Short mmCIF file of N, CA and C and ligand atoms in Angstrom, two decimals:
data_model
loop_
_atom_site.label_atom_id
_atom_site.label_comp_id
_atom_site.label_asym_id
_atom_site.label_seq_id
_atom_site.Cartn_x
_atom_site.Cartn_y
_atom_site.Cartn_z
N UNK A 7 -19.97 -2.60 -24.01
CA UNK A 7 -19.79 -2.16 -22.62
C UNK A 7 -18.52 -1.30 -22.50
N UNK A 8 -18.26 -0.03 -21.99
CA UNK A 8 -17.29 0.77 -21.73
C UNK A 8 -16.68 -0.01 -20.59
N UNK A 9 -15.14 -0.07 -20.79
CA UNK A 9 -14.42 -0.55 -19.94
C UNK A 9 -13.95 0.53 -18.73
N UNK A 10 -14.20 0.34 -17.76
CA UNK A 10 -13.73 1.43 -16.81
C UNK A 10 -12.62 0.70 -15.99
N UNK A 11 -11.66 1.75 -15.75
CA UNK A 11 -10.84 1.68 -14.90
C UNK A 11 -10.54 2.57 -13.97
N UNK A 12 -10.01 2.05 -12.45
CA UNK A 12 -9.73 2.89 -11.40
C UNK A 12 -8.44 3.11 -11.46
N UNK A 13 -7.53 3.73 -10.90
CA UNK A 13 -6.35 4.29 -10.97
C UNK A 13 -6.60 4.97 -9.28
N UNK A 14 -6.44 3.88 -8.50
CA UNK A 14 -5.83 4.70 -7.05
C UNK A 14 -4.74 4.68 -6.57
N UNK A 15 -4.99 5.53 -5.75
CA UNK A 15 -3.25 6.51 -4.83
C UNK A 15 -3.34 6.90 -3.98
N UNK A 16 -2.61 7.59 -3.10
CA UNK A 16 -2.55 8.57 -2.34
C UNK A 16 -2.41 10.13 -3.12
N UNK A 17 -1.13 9.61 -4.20
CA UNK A 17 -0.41 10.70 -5.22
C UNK A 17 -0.36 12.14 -4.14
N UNK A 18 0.59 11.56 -3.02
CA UNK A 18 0.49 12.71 -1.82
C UNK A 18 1.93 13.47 -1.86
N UNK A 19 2.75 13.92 -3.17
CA UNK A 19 1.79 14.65 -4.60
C UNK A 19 2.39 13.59 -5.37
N UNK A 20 1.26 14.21 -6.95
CA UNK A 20 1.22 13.16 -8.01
C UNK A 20 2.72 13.52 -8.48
N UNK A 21 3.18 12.10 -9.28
CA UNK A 21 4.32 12.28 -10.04
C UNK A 21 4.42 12.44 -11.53
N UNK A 22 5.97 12.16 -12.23
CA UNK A 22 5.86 11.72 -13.45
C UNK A 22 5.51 10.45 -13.47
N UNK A 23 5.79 9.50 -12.37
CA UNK A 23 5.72 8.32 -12.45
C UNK A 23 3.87 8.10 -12.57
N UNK A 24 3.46 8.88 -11.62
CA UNK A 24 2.00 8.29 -11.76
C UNK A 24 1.28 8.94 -12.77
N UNK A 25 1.70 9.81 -13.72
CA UNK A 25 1.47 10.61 -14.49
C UNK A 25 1.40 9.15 -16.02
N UNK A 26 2.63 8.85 -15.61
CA UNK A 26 3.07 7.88 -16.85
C UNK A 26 2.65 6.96 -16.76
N UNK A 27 1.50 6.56 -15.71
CA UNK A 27 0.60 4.93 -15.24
C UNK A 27 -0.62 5.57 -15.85
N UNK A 28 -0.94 6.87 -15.35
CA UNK A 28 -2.28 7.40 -15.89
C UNK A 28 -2.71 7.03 -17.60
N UNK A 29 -1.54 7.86 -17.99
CA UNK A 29 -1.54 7.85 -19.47
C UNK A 29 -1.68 6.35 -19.66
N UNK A 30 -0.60 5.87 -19.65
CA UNK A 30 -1.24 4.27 -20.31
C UNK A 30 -2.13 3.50 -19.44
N UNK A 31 -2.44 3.49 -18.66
CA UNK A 31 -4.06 3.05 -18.43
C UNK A 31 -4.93 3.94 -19.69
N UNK A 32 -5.01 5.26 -19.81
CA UNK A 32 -6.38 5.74 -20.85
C UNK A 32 -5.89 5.43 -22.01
N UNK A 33 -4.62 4.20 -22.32
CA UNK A 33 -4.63 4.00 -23.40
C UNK A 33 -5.34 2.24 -23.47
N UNK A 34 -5.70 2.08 -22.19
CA UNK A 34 -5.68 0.35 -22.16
C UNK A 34 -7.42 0.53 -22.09
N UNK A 35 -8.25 1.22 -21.75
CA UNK A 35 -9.30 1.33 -21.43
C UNK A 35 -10.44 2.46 -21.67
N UNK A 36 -11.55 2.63 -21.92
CA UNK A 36 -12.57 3.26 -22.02
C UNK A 36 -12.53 4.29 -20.72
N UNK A 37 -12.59 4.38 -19.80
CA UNK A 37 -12.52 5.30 -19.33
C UNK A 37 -11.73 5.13 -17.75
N UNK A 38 -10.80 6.53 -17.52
CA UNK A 38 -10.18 5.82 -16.25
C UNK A 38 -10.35 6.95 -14.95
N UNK A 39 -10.41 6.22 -13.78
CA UNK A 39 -10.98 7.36 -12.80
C UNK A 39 -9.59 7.45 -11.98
N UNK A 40 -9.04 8.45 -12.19
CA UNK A 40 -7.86 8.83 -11.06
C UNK A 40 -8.49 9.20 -9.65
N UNK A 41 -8.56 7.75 -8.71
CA UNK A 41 -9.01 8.27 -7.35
C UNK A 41 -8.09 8.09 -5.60
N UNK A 42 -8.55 9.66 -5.70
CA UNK A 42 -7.53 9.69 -4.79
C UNK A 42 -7.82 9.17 -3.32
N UNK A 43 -7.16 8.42 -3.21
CA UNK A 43 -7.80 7.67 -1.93
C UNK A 43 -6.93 7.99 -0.19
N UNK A 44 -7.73 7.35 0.47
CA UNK A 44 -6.70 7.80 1.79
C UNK A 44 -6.23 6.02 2.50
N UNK A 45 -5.29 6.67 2.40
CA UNK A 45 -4.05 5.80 2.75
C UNK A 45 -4.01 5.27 4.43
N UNK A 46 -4.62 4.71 5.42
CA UNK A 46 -4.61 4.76 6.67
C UNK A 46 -3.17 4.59 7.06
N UNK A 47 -2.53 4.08 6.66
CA UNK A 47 -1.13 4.40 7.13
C UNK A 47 -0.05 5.08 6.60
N UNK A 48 -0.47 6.43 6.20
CA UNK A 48 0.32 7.49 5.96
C UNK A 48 -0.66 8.56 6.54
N UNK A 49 0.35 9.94 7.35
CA UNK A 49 0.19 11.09 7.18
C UNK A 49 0.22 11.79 6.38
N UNK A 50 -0.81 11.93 5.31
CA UNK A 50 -0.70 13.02 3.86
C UNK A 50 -0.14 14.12 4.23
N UNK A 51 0.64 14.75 3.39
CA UNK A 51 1.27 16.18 3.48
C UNK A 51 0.78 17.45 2.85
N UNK A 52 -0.49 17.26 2.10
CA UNK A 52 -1.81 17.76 1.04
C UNK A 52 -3.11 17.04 1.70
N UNK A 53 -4.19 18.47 1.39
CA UNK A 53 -5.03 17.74 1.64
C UNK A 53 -6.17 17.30 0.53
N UNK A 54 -6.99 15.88 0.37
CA UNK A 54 -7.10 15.73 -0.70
C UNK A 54 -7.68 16.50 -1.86
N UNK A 55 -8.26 17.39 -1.32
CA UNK A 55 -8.74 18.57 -2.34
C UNK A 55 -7.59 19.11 -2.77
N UNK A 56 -6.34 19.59 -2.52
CA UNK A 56 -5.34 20.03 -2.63
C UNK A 56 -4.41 18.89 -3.77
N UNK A 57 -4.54 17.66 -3.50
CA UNK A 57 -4.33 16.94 -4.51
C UNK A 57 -5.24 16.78 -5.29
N UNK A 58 -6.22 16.80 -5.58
CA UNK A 58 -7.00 16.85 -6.72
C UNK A 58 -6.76 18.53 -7.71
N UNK A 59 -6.64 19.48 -7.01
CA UNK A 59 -5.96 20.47 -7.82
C UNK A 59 -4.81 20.03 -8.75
N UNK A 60 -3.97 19.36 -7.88
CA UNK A 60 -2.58 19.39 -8.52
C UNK A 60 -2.81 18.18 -9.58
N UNK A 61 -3.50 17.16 -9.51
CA UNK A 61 -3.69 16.21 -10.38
C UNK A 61 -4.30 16.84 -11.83
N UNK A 62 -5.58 17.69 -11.41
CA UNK A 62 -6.00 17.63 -12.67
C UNK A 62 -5.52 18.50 -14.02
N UNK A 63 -4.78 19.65 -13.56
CA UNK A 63 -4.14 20.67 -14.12
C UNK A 63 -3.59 19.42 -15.43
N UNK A 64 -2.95 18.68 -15.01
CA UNK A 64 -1.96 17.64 -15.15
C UNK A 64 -2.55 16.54 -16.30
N UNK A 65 -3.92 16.29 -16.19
CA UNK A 65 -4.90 15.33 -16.80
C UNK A 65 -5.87 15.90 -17.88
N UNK A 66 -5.88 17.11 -17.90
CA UNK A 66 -6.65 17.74 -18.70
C UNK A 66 -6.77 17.69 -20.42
N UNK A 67 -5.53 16.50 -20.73
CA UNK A 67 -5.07 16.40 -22.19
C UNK A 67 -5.67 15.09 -22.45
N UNK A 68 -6.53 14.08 -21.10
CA UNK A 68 -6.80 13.24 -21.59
C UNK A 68 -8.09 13.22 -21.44
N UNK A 69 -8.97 12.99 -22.78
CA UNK A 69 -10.61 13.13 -23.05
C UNK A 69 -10.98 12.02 -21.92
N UNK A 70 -10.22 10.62 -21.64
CA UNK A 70 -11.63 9.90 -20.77
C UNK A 70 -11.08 9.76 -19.83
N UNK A 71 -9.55 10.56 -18.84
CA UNK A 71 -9.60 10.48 -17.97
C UNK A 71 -10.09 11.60 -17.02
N UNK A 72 -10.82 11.31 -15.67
CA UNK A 72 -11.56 12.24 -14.18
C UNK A 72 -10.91 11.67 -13.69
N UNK A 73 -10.88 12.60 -12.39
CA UNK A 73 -10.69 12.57 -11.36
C UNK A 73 -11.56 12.35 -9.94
N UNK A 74 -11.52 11.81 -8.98
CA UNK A 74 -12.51 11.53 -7.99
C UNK A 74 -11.53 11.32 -6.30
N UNK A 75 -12.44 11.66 -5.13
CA UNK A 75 -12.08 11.90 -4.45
C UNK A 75 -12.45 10.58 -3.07
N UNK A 76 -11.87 9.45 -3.08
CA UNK A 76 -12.72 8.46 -2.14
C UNK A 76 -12.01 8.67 -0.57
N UNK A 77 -13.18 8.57 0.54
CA UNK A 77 -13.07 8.19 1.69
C UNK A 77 -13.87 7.18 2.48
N UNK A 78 -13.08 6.27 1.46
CA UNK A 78 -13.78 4.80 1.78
C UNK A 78 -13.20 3.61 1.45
N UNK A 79 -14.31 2.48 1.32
CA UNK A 79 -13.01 1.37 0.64
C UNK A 79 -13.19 1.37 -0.99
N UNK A 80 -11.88 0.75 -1.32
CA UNK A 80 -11.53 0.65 -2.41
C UNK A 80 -12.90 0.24 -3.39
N UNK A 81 -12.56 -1.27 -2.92
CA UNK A 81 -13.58 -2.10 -3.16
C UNK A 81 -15.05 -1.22 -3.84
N UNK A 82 -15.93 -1.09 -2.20
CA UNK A 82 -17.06 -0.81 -2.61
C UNK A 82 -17.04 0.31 -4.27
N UNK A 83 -16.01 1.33 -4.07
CA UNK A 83 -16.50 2.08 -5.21
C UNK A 83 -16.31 1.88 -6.03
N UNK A 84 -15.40 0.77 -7.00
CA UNK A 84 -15.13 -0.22 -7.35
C UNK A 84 -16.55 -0.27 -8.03
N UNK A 85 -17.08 -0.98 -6.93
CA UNK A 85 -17.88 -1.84 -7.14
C UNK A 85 -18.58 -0.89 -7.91
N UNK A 86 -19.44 0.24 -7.28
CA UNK A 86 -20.55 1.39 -7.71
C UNK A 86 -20.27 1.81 -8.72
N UNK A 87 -19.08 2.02 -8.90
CA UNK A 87 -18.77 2.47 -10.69
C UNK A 87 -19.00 1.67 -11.93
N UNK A 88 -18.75 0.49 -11.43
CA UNK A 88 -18.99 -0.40 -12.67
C UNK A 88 -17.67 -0.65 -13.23
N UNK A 89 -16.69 -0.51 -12.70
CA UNK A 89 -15.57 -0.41 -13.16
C UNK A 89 -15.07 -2.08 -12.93
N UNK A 90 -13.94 -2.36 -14.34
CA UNK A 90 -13.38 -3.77 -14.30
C UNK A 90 -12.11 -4.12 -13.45
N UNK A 91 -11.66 -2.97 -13.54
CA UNK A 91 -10.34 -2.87 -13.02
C UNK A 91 -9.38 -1.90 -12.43
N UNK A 92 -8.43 -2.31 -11.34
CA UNK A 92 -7.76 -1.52 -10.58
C UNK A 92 -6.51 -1.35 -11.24
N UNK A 93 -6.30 -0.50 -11.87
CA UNK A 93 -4.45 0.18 -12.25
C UNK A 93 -3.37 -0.09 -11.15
N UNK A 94 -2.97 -0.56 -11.11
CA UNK A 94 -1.17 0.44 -9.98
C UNK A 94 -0.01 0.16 -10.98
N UNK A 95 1.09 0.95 -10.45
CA UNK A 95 2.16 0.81 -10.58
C UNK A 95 3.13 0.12 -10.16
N UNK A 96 3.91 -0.65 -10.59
CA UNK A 96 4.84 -1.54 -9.79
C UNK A 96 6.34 -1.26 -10.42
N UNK A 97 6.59 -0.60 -9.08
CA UNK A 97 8.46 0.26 -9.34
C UNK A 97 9.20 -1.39 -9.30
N UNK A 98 9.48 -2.01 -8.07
CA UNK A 98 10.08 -3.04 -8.20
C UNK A 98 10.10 -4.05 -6.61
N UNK A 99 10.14 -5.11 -7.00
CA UNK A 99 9.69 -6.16 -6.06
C UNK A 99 9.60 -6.08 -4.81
N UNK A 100 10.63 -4.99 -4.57
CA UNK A 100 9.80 -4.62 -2.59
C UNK A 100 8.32 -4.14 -2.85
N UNK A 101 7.76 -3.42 -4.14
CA UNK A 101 6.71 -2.80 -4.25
C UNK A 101 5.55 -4.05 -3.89
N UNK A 102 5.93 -5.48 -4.45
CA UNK A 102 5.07 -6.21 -4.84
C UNK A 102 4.35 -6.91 -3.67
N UNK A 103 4.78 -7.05 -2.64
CA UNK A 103 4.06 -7.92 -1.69
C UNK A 103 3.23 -7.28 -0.94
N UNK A 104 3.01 -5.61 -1.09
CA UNK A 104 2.06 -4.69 -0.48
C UNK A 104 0.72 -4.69 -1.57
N UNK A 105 1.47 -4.77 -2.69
CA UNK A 105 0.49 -4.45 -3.95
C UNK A 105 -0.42 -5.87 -3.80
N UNK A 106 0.66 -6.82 -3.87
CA UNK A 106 -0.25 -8.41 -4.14
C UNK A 106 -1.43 -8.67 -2.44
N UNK A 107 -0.87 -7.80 -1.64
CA UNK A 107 -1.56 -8.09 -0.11
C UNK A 107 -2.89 -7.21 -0.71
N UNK A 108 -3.11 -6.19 -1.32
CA UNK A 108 -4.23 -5.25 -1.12
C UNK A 108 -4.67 -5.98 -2.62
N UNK A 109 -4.15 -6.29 -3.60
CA UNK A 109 -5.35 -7.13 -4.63
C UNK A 109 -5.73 -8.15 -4.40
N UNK A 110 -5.41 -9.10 -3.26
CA UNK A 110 -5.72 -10.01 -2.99
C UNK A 110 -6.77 -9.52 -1.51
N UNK A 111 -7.06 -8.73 -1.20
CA UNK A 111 -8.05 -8.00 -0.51
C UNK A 111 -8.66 -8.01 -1.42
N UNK A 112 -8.36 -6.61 -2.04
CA UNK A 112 -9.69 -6.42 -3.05
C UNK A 112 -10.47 -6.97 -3.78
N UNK A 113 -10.15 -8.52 -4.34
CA UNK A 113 -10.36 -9.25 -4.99
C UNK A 113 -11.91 -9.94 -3.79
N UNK A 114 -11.28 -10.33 -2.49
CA UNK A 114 -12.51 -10.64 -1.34
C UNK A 114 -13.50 -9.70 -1.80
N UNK A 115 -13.11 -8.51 -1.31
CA UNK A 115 -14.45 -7.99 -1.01
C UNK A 115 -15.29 -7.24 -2.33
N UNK A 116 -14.99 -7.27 -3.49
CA UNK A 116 -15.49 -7.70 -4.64
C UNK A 116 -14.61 -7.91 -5.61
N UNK A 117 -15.16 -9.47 -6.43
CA UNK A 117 -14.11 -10.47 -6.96
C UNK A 117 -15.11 -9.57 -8.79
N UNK A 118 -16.13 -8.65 -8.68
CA UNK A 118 -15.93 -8.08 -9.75
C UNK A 118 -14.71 -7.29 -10.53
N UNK A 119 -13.67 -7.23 -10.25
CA UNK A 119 -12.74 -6.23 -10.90
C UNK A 119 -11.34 -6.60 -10.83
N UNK A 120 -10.29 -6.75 -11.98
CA UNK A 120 -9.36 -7.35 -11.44
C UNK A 120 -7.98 -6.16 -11.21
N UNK A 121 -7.22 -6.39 -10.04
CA UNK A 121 -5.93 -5.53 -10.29
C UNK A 121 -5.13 -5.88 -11.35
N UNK A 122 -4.86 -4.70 -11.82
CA UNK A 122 -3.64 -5.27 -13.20
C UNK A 122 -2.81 -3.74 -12.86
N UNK A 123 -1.80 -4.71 -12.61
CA UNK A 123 -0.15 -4.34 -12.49
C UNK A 123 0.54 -3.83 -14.24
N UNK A 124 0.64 -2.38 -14.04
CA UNK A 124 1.87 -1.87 -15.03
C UNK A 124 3.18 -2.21 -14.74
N UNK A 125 4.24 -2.25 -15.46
CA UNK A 125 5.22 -1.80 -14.73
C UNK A 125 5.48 -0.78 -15.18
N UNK A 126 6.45 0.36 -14.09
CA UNK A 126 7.08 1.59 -14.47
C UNK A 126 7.75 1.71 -15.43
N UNK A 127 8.16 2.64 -15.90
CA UNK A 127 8.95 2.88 -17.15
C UNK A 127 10.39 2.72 -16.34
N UNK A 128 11.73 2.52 -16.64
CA UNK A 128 13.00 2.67 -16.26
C UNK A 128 13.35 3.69 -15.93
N UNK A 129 12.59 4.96 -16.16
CA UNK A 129 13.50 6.42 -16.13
C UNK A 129 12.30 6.54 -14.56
N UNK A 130 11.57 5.82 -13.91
CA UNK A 130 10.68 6.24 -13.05
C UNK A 130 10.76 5.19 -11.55
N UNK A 131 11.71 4.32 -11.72
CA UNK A 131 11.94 3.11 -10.95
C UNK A 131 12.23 3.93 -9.54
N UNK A 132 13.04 4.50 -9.10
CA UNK A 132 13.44 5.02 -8.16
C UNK A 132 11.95 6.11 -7.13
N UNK A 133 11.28 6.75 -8.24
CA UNK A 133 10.62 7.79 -7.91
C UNK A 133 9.39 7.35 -7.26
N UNK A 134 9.26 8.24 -6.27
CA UNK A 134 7.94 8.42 -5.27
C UNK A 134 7.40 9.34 -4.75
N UNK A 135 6.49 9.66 -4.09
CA UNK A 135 5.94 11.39 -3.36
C UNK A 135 7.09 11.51 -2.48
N UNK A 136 7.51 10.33 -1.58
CA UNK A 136 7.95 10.44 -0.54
C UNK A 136 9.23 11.38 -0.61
N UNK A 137 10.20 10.45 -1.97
CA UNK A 137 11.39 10.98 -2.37
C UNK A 137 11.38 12.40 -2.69
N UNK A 138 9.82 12.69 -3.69
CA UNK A 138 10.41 14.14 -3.91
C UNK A 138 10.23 15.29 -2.58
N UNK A 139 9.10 14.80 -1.43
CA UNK A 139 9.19 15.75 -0.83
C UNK A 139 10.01 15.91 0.09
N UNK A 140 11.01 14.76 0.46
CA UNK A 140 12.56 14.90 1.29
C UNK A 140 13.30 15.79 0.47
N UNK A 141 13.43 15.53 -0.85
CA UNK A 141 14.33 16.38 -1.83
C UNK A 141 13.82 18.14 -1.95
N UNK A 142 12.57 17.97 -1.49
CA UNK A 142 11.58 19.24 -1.68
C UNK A 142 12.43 20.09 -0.27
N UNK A 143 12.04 19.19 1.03
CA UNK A 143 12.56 19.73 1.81
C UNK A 143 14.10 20.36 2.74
N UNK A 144 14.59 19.53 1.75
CA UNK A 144 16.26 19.70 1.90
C UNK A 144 16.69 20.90 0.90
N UNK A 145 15.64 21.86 -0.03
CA UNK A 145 15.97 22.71 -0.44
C UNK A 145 16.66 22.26 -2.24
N UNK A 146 16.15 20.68 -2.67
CA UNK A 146 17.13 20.17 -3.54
C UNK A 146 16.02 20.30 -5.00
N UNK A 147 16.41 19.75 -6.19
CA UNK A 147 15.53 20.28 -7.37
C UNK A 147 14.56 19.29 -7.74
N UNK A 148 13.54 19.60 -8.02
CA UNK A 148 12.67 17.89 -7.58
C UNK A 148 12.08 18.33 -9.34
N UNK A 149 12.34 19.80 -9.98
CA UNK A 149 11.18 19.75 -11.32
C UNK A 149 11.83 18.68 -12.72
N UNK A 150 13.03 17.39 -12.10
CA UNK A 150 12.66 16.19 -13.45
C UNK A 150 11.53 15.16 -12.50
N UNK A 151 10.95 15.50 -11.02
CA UNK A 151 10.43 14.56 -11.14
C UNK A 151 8.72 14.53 -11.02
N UNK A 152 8.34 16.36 -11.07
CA UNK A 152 7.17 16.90 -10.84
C UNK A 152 6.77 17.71 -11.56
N UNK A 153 5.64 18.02 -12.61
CA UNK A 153 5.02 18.81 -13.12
C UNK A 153 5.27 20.00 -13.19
N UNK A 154 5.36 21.20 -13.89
CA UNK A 154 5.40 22.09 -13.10
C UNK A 154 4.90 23.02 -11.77
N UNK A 155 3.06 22.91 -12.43
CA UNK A 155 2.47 23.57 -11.20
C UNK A 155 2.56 22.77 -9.81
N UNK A 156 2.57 21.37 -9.71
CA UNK A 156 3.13 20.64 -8.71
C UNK A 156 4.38 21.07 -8.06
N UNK A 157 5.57 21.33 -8.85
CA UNK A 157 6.65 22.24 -8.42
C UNK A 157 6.17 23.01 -7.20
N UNK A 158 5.66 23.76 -8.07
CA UNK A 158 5.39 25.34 -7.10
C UNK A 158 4.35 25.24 -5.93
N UNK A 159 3.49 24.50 -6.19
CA UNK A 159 2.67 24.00 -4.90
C UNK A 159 3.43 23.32 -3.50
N UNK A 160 4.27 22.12 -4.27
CA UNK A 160 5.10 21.84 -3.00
C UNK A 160 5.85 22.64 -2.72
N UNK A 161 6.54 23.31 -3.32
CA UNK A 161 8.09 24.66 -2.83
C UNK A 161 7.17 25.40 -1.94
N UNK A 162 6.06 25.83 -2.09
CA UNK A 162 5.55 26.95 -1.71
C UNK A 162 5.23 26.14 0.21
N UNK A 163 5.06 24.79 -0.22
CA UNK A 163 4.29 24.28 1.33
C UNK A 163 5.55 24.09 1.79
N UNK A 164 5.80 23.09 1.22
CA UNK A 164 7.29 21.85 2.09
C UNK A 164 8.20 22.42 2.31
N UNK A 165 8.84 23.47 1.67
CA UNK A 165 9.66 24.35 2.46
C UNK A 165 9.57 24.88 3.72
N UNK A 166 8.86 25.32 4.05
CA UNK A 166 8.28 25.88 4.89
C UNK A 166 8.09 25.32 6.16
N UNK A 167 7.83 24.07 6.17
CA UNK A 167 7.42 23.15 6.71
C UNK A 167 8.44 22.85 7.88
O1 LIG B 220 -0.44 5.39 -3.24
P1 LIG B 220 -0.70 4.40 -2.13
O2 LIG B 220 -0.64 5.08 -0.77
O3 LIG B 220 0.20 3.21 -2.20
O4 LIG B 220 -2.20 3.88 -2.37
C1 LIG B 220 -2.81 3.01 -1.45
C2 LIG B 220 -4.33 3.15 -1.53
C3 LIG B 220 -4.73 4.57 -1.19
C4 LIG B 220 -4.78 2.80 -2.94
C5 LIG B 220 -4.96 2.15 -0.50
O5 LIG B 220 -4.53 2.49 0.79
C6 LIG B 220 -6.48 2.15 -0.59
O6 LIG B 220 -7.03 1.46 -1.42
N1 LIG B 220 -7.14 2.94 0.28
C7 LIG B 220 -8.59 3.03 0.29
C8 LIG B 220 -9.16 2.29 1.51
C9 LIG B 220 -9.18 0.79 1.24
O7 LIG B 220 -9.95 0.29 0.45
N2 LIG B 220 -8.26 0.09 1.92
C10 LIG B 220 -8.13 -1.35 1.80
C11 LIG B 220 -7.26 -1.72 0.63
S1 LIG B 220 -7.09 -3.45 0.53
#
C-alpha cells in the first residue's frame, strides 16, 4: 500500500520553514500532497492559485511530491485520498494547543489518518508568512527566509500594498 501524506497550510506565502517540513515528509512517506487550504480565520494576502504558483516552482525537485488546492474540510479530503496522514510543523509550544485543537478535530471527523507533528529545524523556529510579510512590508530583506521566486512575487505585491 503507498503511504500518502497530506501536508496542509495556508503557506500565505510558503517558507523555508515549510519548505523544510515538505522535504522531510517525502522523505517519511510514499507520496505527499502539499494542500493548500483556506484558513477561516485569516485574511490571505495571495490568492490560492497564486500560492500554488509560488509553491510549486519550489517542489519540482521532489518526484512524489503535488500540489493541490482544497476549499473544504480537511478531513473529508483526507479521507478521498486515501491518505494516512496529516504533516504540520511545530515551531514551539504556543504552536501546540492550536495544532493539538485541529488534530483532535480531525481525528472526529475521520479517525482514518493520523496527525504527526515534525518539529522545525532550529534555524526556522522564529519564521512564519506572517513575519516575512511585515518584514516584506517595512521595506526589510526577507530572501534568508523565502525562495527566490517567492522573493519577487511578494516585493512585487506587499510593497505596494
Ligand atoms: O497554515 P495554517 O493557517 O496554520 O493552516 C491551517 C489549515 C489551513 C490547515 C486549517 O485551517 C484547515 O485545515 N483548513 C481547512 C478547513 C478545515 O478542515 N478546518 C477544520 C480544521 S479542524
Amino acid at each position: 500500500m503507498r503511504k500518502i501524506a497530506v501536508c496542509p497550510g495556508s503557506f500565505d506565502p510558503i517558507t523555508f520553514g515549510h519548505l523544510d517540513i515538505i522535504k522531510r515528509a517525502s522523505m517519511l512517506f510514499d507520496k505527499v500532497i502539499v494542500l493548500i487550504s483556506v484558513n477561516a480565520a485569516k485574511m490571505p494576502s495571495f490568492t490560492l492559485y497564486e500560492r500554488m504558483m509560488m509553491i510549486s516552482k519550489n517542489t519540482e525537485q521532489f518526484d512524489n511530491v503535488v500540489i493541490d488546492i482544497l476549499d473544504g474540510l480537511l478531513a473529508d479530503y483526507v479521507k478521498n485520498v486515501g491518505a494516512i496522514a496529516i504533516v504540520k510543523g511545530l515551531r514551539a509550544v504556543s504552536d501546540f494547543e492550536y495544532e493539538f485543537q485541529m488534530a483532535l478535530a480531525n481525528k472526529k471527523l475521520y479517525s482514518g489518518a493520523e496527525t504527526v507533528f515534525l518539529t522545525t529545524s532550529a534555524e526556522n523556529m522564529y519564521l512564519s508568512s506572517s513575519v516575512v510579510k511585515q518584514i516584506a512590508q517595512f521595506g526589510g530583506d526577507i530572501s534568508p527566509f523565502v525562495p527566490e521566486n517567492v522573493l519577487e512575487f511578494i516585493q512585487s505585491r506587499l510593497v505596494k500594498e
